[in-house]
C-alpha cells in the first residue's frame, strides 16, 4: 500500500503538471481538492482517465469520484480493492 | 469618429528573447519552446502554478501579456475595462495534433481532458483574462500572416464604440518549436501613434 501511495503521488505530480510540488510535500491524508493541492475539475477528469489507463478501473458513476479522490490514502485504498491491472 | 489613440506599450517574445518596448529584457538560448518559456516564467518570477497546465499557445500569450501588463504602470489585481484581441496563423493546431495522437489508436484510447480544453485558440485569452481580471470584449482571429490593418480597425472600433477603454491586442503563434508573440496595448495615452504603419513597423522591429 505504501508503494502504491508513493506511485500515486508521483503520477499526480507528473500527469497534472504540478511542477512546484514535491512528492514528500503531499501527505497521505491531504485533501486533493480545495485547500489541499488545489486541483480543479479538469484534474478530476484526468484522475478518472488515470484510474482507467493505469489500473483498469472504470468509474461508472462520476459521483463516486468525490469520495475516491478525497486524498492519496482514499485513492490507494480504492485502487487496491478494485484494480484489474 | 476619428479620435487618435496610441500604442501604450508592446512586447515581443521570439528567437529566444523577450523584449519590452523594443528593449531586450531576457535572452536565453534553449533547445525547444517548452524549456525556453519555462525559463521565461522563472526569470520573471511569475508565481502562477496554473501556468504549467497550459498548452504552448497559452503559455506564450500568457507570458507576453504578463510582461507587458505588469510593466504598463496599470494597477495590479484590479478589474479593468480592457478588451483582448489576438490573432495568429496556426490557430490551436499544435494542441489539436497532440490531442489527435491521444485518440488515434482504438486499442489505446485515452483522450486527455487537460489537452482537450486547449483545442481552441481563444482559450489563451481566457488565461490572460483570469490572471489580469480583464472581463471586457474579446476576439481571436486567424490570418495567413500578421494583419496590422485588421487589428487597427477592430481595436479602434472597440474604443470608439465604448466597448472598452483600452485593448490588449496582437499576434501569438506557436507551431512545434516555432513561436512568435507580439502584443501591444492600444489606449488614449502613449507616445507611439496608433497607425497601421506604426503597428507594422513595431511588429517587424525585433
Tab-separated table of C-alpha atoms in Angstrom:
chain	number	residue	atom	x	y	z
A	1	UNK	CA	0.000	0.000	0.000
A	2	UNK	CA	2.757	2.499	0.835
A	3	UNK	CA	4.408	1.748	-2.511
A	4	UNK	CA	1.131	2.450	-4.269
A	5	UNK	CA	0.722	5.733	-2.393
A	6	UNK	CA	4.217	6.795	-3.416
A	7	UNK	CA	3.436	5.824	-7.015
A	8	UNK	CA	0.193	7.812	-6.936
A	9	UNK	CA	1.921	10.920	-5.627
A	10	UNK	CA	4.457	10.717	-8.446
A	11	UNK	CA	1.747	10.184	-11.066
A	12	UNK	CA	-0.386	13.038	-9.742
A	13	UNK	CA	2.559	15.445	-9.916
A	14	UNK	CA	3.595	14.301	-13.367
A	15	UNK	CA	0.222	13.928	-15.043
A	16	UNK	CA	-1.353	17.028	-13.544
A	17	UNK	CA	1.769	19.137	-14.177
A	18	UNK	CA	2.220	20.196	-10.564
A	19	UNK	CA	5.734	21.474	-11.232
A	20	UNK	CA	6.096	23.295	-7.948
A	21	UNK	CA	5.050	20.360	-5.740
A	22	UNK	CA	7.441	17.664	-4.450
A	23	UNK	CA	6.385	14.111	-3.613
A	24	UNK	CA	7.279	14.484	0.066
A	25	UNK	CA	5.093	17.588	0.327
A	26	UNK	CA	1.962	15.531	-0.261
A	27	UNK	CA	0.768	13.852	2.914
A	28	UNK	CA	-1.354	10.700	2.586
A	29	UNK	CA	-4.423	12.408	4.042
A	30	UNK	CA	-4.052	15.859	2.467
A	31	UNK	CA	-7.200	16.889	0.579
A	32	UNK	CA	-6.526	16.764	-3.163
A	33	UNK	CA	-9.133	19.406	-3.980
A	34	UNK	CA	-9.904	22.774	-2.434
A	35	UNK	CA	-7.467	23.873	0.236
A	36	UNK	CA	-5.107	20.915	-0.239
A	37	UNK	CA	-3.378	20.513	-3.581
A	38	UNK	CA	-5.933	22.826	-5.150
A	39	UNK	CA	-6.855	20.516	-8.012
A	40	UNK	CA	-9.720	21.568	-10.289
A	41	UNK	CA	-12.488	19.855	-12.264
A	42	UNK	CA	-10.234	19.131	-15.269
A	43	UNK	CA	-7.750	17.482	-12.898
A	44	UNK	CA	-10.597	15.318	-11.600
A	45	UNK	CA	-11.284	14.131	-15.146
A	46	UNK	CA	-7.583	13.391	-15.623
A	47	UNK	CA	-7.615	11.286	-12.458
A	48	UNK	CA	-10.595	9.304	-13.791
A	49	UNK	CA	-8.650	8.659	-17.035
A	50	UNK	CA	-5.615	7.637	-14.959
A	51	UNK	CA	-7.637	5.064	-12.981
A	52	UNK	CA	-8.812	3.544	-16.252
A	53	UNK	CA	-5.490	3.643	-18.109
A	54	UNK	CA	-3.117	2.567	-15.332
A	55	UNK	CA	-5.288	0.395	-13.081
A	56	UNK	CA	-8.124	-0.816	-15.322
A	57	UNK	CA	-10.794	0.831	-13.186
A	58	UNK	CA	-13.750	2.409	-14.949
A	59	UNK	CA	-15.847	4.713	-12.775
A	60	UNK	CA	-19.445	4.035	-13.729
A	61	UNK	CA	-20.773	6.810	-11.552
A	62	UNK	CA	-18.726	10.046	-11.593
A	63	UNK	CA	-20.237	10.928	-8.211
A	64	UNK	CA	-18.132	8.140	-6.754
A	65	UNK	CA	-15.092	10.269	-7.542
A	66	UNK	CA	-15.815	12.677	-4.720
A	67	UNK	CA	-15.025	10.044	-2.076
A	68	UNK	CA	-12.326	8.215	-4.024
A	69	UNK	CA	-10.337	11.368	-4.780
A	70	UNK	CA	-10.509	12.825	-1.283
A	71	UNK	CA	-6.829	12.077	-0.661
A	72	UNK	CA	-3.981	9.829	-1.780
A	73	UNK	CA	-4.996	7.490	1.063
A	74	UNK	CA	-8.571	7.060	-0.213
A	75	UNK	CA	-7.391	6.690	-3.813
A	76	UNK	CA	-4.897	3.982	-2.873
A	77	UNK	CA	-7.498	2.072	-0.842
A	78	UNK	CA	-9.978	2.145	-3.725
A	79	UNK	CA	-7.356	1.060	-6.272
A	80	UNK	CA	-6.171	-1.844	-4.075
A	81	UNK	CA	-9.717	-3.114	-3.879
A	82	UNK	CA	-10.770	-2.641	-7.498
A	83	UNK	CA	-7.720	-2.801	-9.761
A	84	UNK	CA	-7.625	-5.194	-12.693
A	85	UNK	CA	-4.035	-4.418	-13.692
B	1	UNK	CA	-15.206	59.106	-35.068
B	2	UNK	CA	-11.556	59.928	-35.749
B	3	UNK	CA	-10.109	60.058	-32.272
B	4	UNK	CA	-6.375	59.422	-32.109
B	5	UNK	CA	-5.192	56.554	-29.989
B	6	UNK	CA	-1.736	55.409	-29.011
B	7	UNK	CA	0.314	52.293	-28.593
B	8	UNK	CA	0.954	52.468	-24.885
B	9	UNK	CA	3.498	49.656	-24.839
B	10	UNK	CA	4.435	46.457	-26.645
B	11	UNK	CA	6.139	43.144	-26.010
B	12	UNK	CA	7.835	40.629	-28.295
B	13	UNK	CA	8.695	37.041	-27.476
B	14	UNK	CA	10.641	35.468	-30.314
B	15	UNK	CA	14.028	33.924	-31.146
B	16	UNK	CA	14.922	33.111	-27.520
B	17	UNK	CA	14.262	36.703	-26.426
B	18	UNK	CA	11.711	38.761	-24.531
B	19	UNK	CA	11.610	42.437	-25.459
B	20	UNK	CA	9.574	45.196	-23.877
B	21	UNK	CA	9.088	48.343	-25.957
B	22	UNK	CA	11.943	47.162	-28.151
B	23	UNK	CA	14.396	46.697	-25.268
B	24	UNK	CA	15.632	43.159	-24.533
B	25	UNK	CA	14.639	42.057	-21.022
B	26	UNK	CA	15.615	38.423	-21.219
B	27	UNK	CA	17.617	36.221	-23.570
B	28	UNK	CA	18.297	32.533	-23.168
B	29	UNK	CA	19.054	30.026	-25.862
B	30	UNK	CA	17.148	26.813	-25.229
B	31	UNK	CA	16.759	23.727	-27.423
B	32	UNK	CA	12.967	23.862	-27.544
B	33	UNK	CA	9.989	26.079	-26.858
B	34	UNK	CA	8.944	24.260	-23.676
B	35	UNK	CA	12.240	24.845	-21.891
B	36	UNK	CA	12.537	28.412	-23.186
B	37	UNK	CA	9.091	29.513	-21.999
B	38	UNK	CA	9.675	27.824	-18.643
B	39	UNK	CA	12.877	29.834	-18.224
B	40	UNK	CA	10.903	32.999	-19.097
B	41	UNK	CA	8.337	32.113	-16.425
B	42	UNK	CA	11.093	31.585	-13.861
B	43	UNK	CA	13.076	34.679	-14.824
B	44	UNK	CA	10.089	36.985	-14.334
B	45	UNK	CA	9.158	35.267	-11.025
B	46	UNK	CA	5.651	34.769	-12.314
B	47	UNK	CA	4.348	32.613	-9.449
B	48	UNK	CA	1.214	31.223	-11.119
B	49	UNK	CA	1.153	27.398	-10.799
B	50	UNK	CA	-1.644	27.044	-13.361
B	51	UNK	CA	0.902	28.139	-15.985
B	52	UNK	CA	2.313	24.616	-16.044
B	53	UNK	CA	-1.067	23.171	-17.023
B	54	UNK	CA	-1.390	25.400	-20.082
B	55	UNK	CA	-0.632	24.414	-23.660
B	56	UNK	CA	2.157	26.085	-25.644
B	57	UNK	CA	-0.051	28.788	-27.184
B	58	UNK	CA	-1.494	29.812	-23.824
B	59	UNK	CA	1.944	29.823	-22.194
B	60	UNK	CA	3.276	32.137	-24.894
B	61	UNK	CA	0.290	34.505	-24.855
B	62	UNK	CA	0.181	34.458	-21.057
B	63	UNK	CA	3.853	35.406	-20.623
B	64	UNK	CA	3.768	38.139	-23.289
B	65	UNK	CA	0.658	39.657	-21.671
B	66	UNK	CA	2.079	39.288	-18.169
B	67	UNK	CA	5.359	41.043	-19.002
B	68	UNK	CA	3.527	43.807	-20.871
B	69	UNK	CA	0.762	44.455	-18.342
B	70	UNK	CA	2.993	44.251	-15.274
B	71	UNK	CA	5.263	46.900	-16.779
B	72	UNK	CA	2.445	49.117	-18.021
B	73	UNK	CA	2.051	51.001	-14.756
B	74	UNK	CA	-1.546	49.870	-14.569
B	75	UNK	CA	-2.989	48.885	-11.170
B	76	UNK	CA	-2.324	45.247	-10.331
B	77	UNK	CA	-5.226	42.930	-9.476
B	78	UNK	CA	-7.910	45.465	-10.288
B	79	UNK	CA	-10.640	44.787	-12.788
B	80	UNK	CA	-10.064	46.738	-15.997
B	81	UNK	CA	-12.223	47.596	-18.973
B	82	UNK	CA	-9.587	46.298	-21.359
B	83	UNK	CA	-10.569	44.212	-24.383
B	84	UNK	CA	-8.341	41.428	-25.687
B	85	UNK	CA	-7.992	40.903	-29.447
B	86	UNK	CA	-5.480	38.294	-30.553
B	87	UNK	CA	-4.645	36.641	-33.832
B	88	UNK	CA	-2.374	34.019	-35.334
B	89	UNK	CA	-1.773	31.694	-38.261
B	90	UNK	CA	-1.743	28.204	-36.752
B	91	UNK	CA	-4.840	28.518	-34.539
B	92	UNK	CA	-4.538	25.776	-31.865
B	93	UNK	CA	-3.145	23.277	-34.371
B	94	UNK	CA	-0.196	22.247	-32.201
B	95	UNK	CA	-2.504	21.132	-29.394
B	96	UNK	CA	-5.084	19.736	-31.838
B	97	UNK	CA	-2.397	17.383	-33.181
B	98	UNK	CA	-1.364	16.369	-29.682
B	99	UNK	CA	-4.961	15.568	-28.836
B	100	UNK	CA	-5.456	13.643	-32.071
B	101	UNK	CA	-2.419	11.487	-31.253
B	102	UNK	CA	-4.044	10.526	-27.945
B	103	UNK	CA	-7.114	9.155	-29.740
B	104	UNK	CA	-5.500	7.690	-32.873
B	105	UNK	CA	-5.159	4.164	-31.544
B	106	UNK	CA	-8.514	2.471	-30.786
B	107	UNK	CA	-6.702	-0.041	-28.538
B	108	UNK	CA	-5.054	2.697	-26.517
B	109	UNK	CA	-7.844	5.241	-26.490
B	110	UNK	CA	-7.368	7.622	-23.572
B	111	UNK	CA	-8.332	11.163	-24.586
B	112	UNK	CA	-6.856	13.663	-22.162
B	113	UNK	CA	-9.342	16.226	-20.797
B	114	UNK	CA	-6.456	18.544	-19.879
B	115	UNK	CA	-5.238	18.579	-23.503
B	116	UNK	CA	-8.744	18.779	-24.955
B	117	UNK	CA	-9.613	22.016	-23.145
B	118	UNK	CA	-6.884	23.807	-25.113
B	119	UNK	CA	-8.075	22.736	-28.554
B	120	UNK	CA	-9.362	26.234	-29.315
B	121	UNK	CA	-7.068	29.227	-29.852
B	122	UNK	CA	-9.142	31.681	-27.824
B	123	UNK	CA	-8.556	29.714	-24.619
B	124	UNK	CA	-5.323	31.692	-24.240
B	125	UNK	CA	-7.428	34.857	-23.966
B	126	UNK	CA	-9.255	33.240	-21.056
B	127	UNK	CA	-5.965	32.507	-19.298
B	128	UNK	CA	-4.849	36.140	-19.664
B	129	UNK	CA	-8.259	37.442	-18.605
B	130	UNK	CA	-8.376	35.339	-15.448
B	131	UNK	CA	-4.899	36.418	-14.400
B	132	UNK	CA	-5.413	40.135	-15.082
B	133	UNK	CA	-9.148	40.451	-14.432
B	134	UNK	CA	-9.973	41.589	-17.957
B	135	UNK	CA	-13.672	40.943	-18.398
B	136	UNK	CA	-14.393	43.088	-21.450
B	137	UNK	CA	-14.782	42.129	-25.117
B	138	UNK	CA	-12.521	39.501	-26.631
B	139	UNK	CA	-11.889	38.004	-30.055
B	140	UNK	CA	-9.392	35.711	-31.712
B	141	UNK	CA	-8.745	35.880	-35.466
B	142	UNK	CA	-6.893	33.542	-37.793
B	143	UNK	CA	-4.891	35.052	-40.671
B	144	UNK	CA	-2.216	33.822	-43.095
B	145	UNK	CA	0.167	36.369	-41.618
B	146	UNK	CA	0.295	39.302	-39.211
B	147	UNK	CA	-2.562	41.631	-40.135
B	148	UNK	CA	-1.979	45.116	-38.735
B	149	UNK	CA	-4.815	46.550	-40.778
B	150	UNK	CA	-7.469	44.359	-39.200
B	151	UNK	CA	-6.144	44.770	-35.658
B	152	UNK	CA	-6.048	48.544	-36.123
B	153	UNK	CA	-9.660	48.740	-37.317
B	154	UNK	CA	-11.006	46.341	-34.734
B	155	UNK	CA	-9.302	47.811	-31.676
B	156	UNK	CA	-10.113	51.371	-32.728
B	157	UNK	CA	-13.730	50.414	-33.217
B	158	UNK	CA	-13.941	48.835	-29.745
B	159	UNK	CA	-12.720	52.017	-28.059
B	160	UNK	CA	-14.734	54.326	-30.307
B	161	UNK	CA	-17.915	52.438	-29.509
B	162	UNK	CA	-17.094	52.484	-25.794
B	163	UNK	CA	-16.861	48.706	-25.622
B	164	UNK	CA	-13.511	49.100	-23.867
B	165	UNK	CA	-11.187	51.801	-22.511
B	166	UNK	CA	-8.111	50.058	-23.896
B	167	UNK	CA	-7.288	46.996	-25.992
B	168	UNK	CA	-4.600	44.390	-25.498
B	169	UNK	CA	-4.021	43.073	-28.970
B	170	UNK	CA	-1.559	41.424	-31.296
B	171	UNK	CA	-0.207	38.186	-32.667
B	172	UNK	CA	0.599	34.975	-30.828
B	173	UNK	CA	1.560	31.965	-32.897
B	174	UNK	CA	3.060	28.577	-31.994
B	175	UNK	CA	3.691	25.511	-34.070
B	176	UNK	CA	6.147	22.901	-32.857
B	177	UNK	CA	9.147	24.826	-31.578
B	178	UNK	CA	8.444	27.903	-33.728
B	179	UNK	CA	6.905	30.737	-31.760
B	180	UNK	CA	6.203	34.405	-32.295
B	181	UNK	CA	4.397	36.773	-29.945
B	182	UNK	CA	3.843	40.482	-30.405
B	183	UNK	CA	1.319	42.053	-28.051
B	184	UNK	CA	0.597	45.748	-27.605
B	185	UNK	CA	-1.813	47.966	-25.700
B	186	UNK	CA	-3.964	50.490	-27.560
B	187	UNK	CA	-5.270	53.312	-25.384
B	188	UNK	CA	-5.867	57.071	-25.362
B	189	UNK	CA	-2.376	57.627	-23.889
B	190	UNK	CA	1.148	56.837	-25.029
B	191	UNK	CA	3.941	58.002	-27.312
B	192	UNK	CA	3.552	55.918	-30.458
B	193	UNK	CA	0.574	56.871	-32.601
B	194	UNK	CA	-1.830	54.011	-33.236
B	195	UNK	CA	-1.410	53.744	-37.002
B	196	UNK	CA	-1.245	50.736	-39.303
B	197	UNK	CA	2.282	51.639	-40.474
B	198	UNK	CA	3.460	52.002	-36.891
B	199	UNK	CA	1.954	48.684	-35.792
B	200	UNK	CA	3.632	47.003	-38.764
B	201	UNK	CA	6.944	48.706	-38.026
B	202	UNK	CA	6.879	47.654	-34.376
B	203	UNK	CA	5.949	44.082	-35.258
B	204	UNK	CA	8.986	43.744	-37.519
B	205	UNK	CA	11.342	45.615	-35.152
B	206	UNK	CA	12.767	42.849	-33.016
